[in-house]
Amino acid sequence: MLTRLRRDIAHVTLPTLQFITVAIMLKTAPGKGWGLGIGVLAASGLAGWLRSLGTARAISDTPTSRIASAAQGYVELTGRGRPLDGTPLLSPVNGLPVLWYRVKTERRQSDGKWRHVSTDESDASFLLDDGSGVCAVDPEGADMMVSRKESYTQGDTRHTQWCLINQDRIYVLGDFATLGSITPDLDIGRQTRELLDHWKSDRKRLLERFDLDGDGEIDLREWELARSQARREVTKLRDEILSAPEAHVVRKPASKSLFLVSDLAPDRLATRYRWWSVYHIAVFFASAAGAAAWLDNAGALAR
């Protein structure tokens, strides 16, 4: 049920790396370490800009599909979240039913500061209903952008929970697949012959079923009876396959395409990522300017 926390690298990891790099640079004297730090800032800024801008474009450029008519492959869906039938997923913090949760646990230290202990995230699937149909959402491997946040403090332990609940408006960008949508082979005659060949491979069982006079042989009349039975079984199986409901699922794409699940509207998500792209490109240009100044200073000292 629990899996390690996944985070958007452009949204959390890169800014954290950048702040740590700046802090280290401020504590050290200008030198080769500064050159390395500036390089890290420039590379991370460029990488963050490319990823954030690509994410914003993916959200803006992918048209919203309806579940009932969605094409197989990469799609954008919006709808209301619903739990799967059966045992509900319960929050480990307050025991209330949820569709998905992420819980960060912290413990208060003697100096009053909170230290991170663990982060747990559910990977149970839930349903998305857009009025035209229903599909399951498999959140494993998704970038989860969830706004609902609650904090609970018990003594020296604090739990911060982000969650999706029943009837939340949910946006999904991922790989759409319809399970059971493969067209069955409707060649009844060929499938009947194959089933008869399978029955003939077990002669003892064949005689038990169709040797009506008990003479140890299958005569013409008995063989016609076996053929009719085989055809009925093949036809029944074909009808069961055709009448079975199709199951839709959205999951992580096999390619490196973005897999995003959020309770934010797509326009807000796209705007957020555009602002992150502005931040990262600003870091890149600031690093480039810092590199030029550092090289000029280094050249002056060398002279």
Tab-separated table of N, CA, C and O in Angstrom, residues 15 146 210:
chain	number	residue	atom	x	y	z
A	15	PRO	N	15.226	23.395	-6.987
A	15	PRO	CA	15.359	24.569	-6.116
A	15	PRO	C	16.099	24.267	-4.820
A	15	PRO	O	16.894	25.075	-4.342
A	146	VAL	N	-1.234	18.189	-5.192
A	146	VAL	CA	-2.469	18.176	-4.408
A	146	VAL	C	-2.475	19.357	-3.449
A	146	VAL	O	-1.504	19.577	-2.707
A	210	PHE	N	-18.680	-38.711	-25.194
A	210	PHE	CA	-19.459	-38.841	-26.425
A	210	PHE	C	-19.627	-40.286	-26.929
A	210	PHE	O	-20.348	-40.497	-27.910
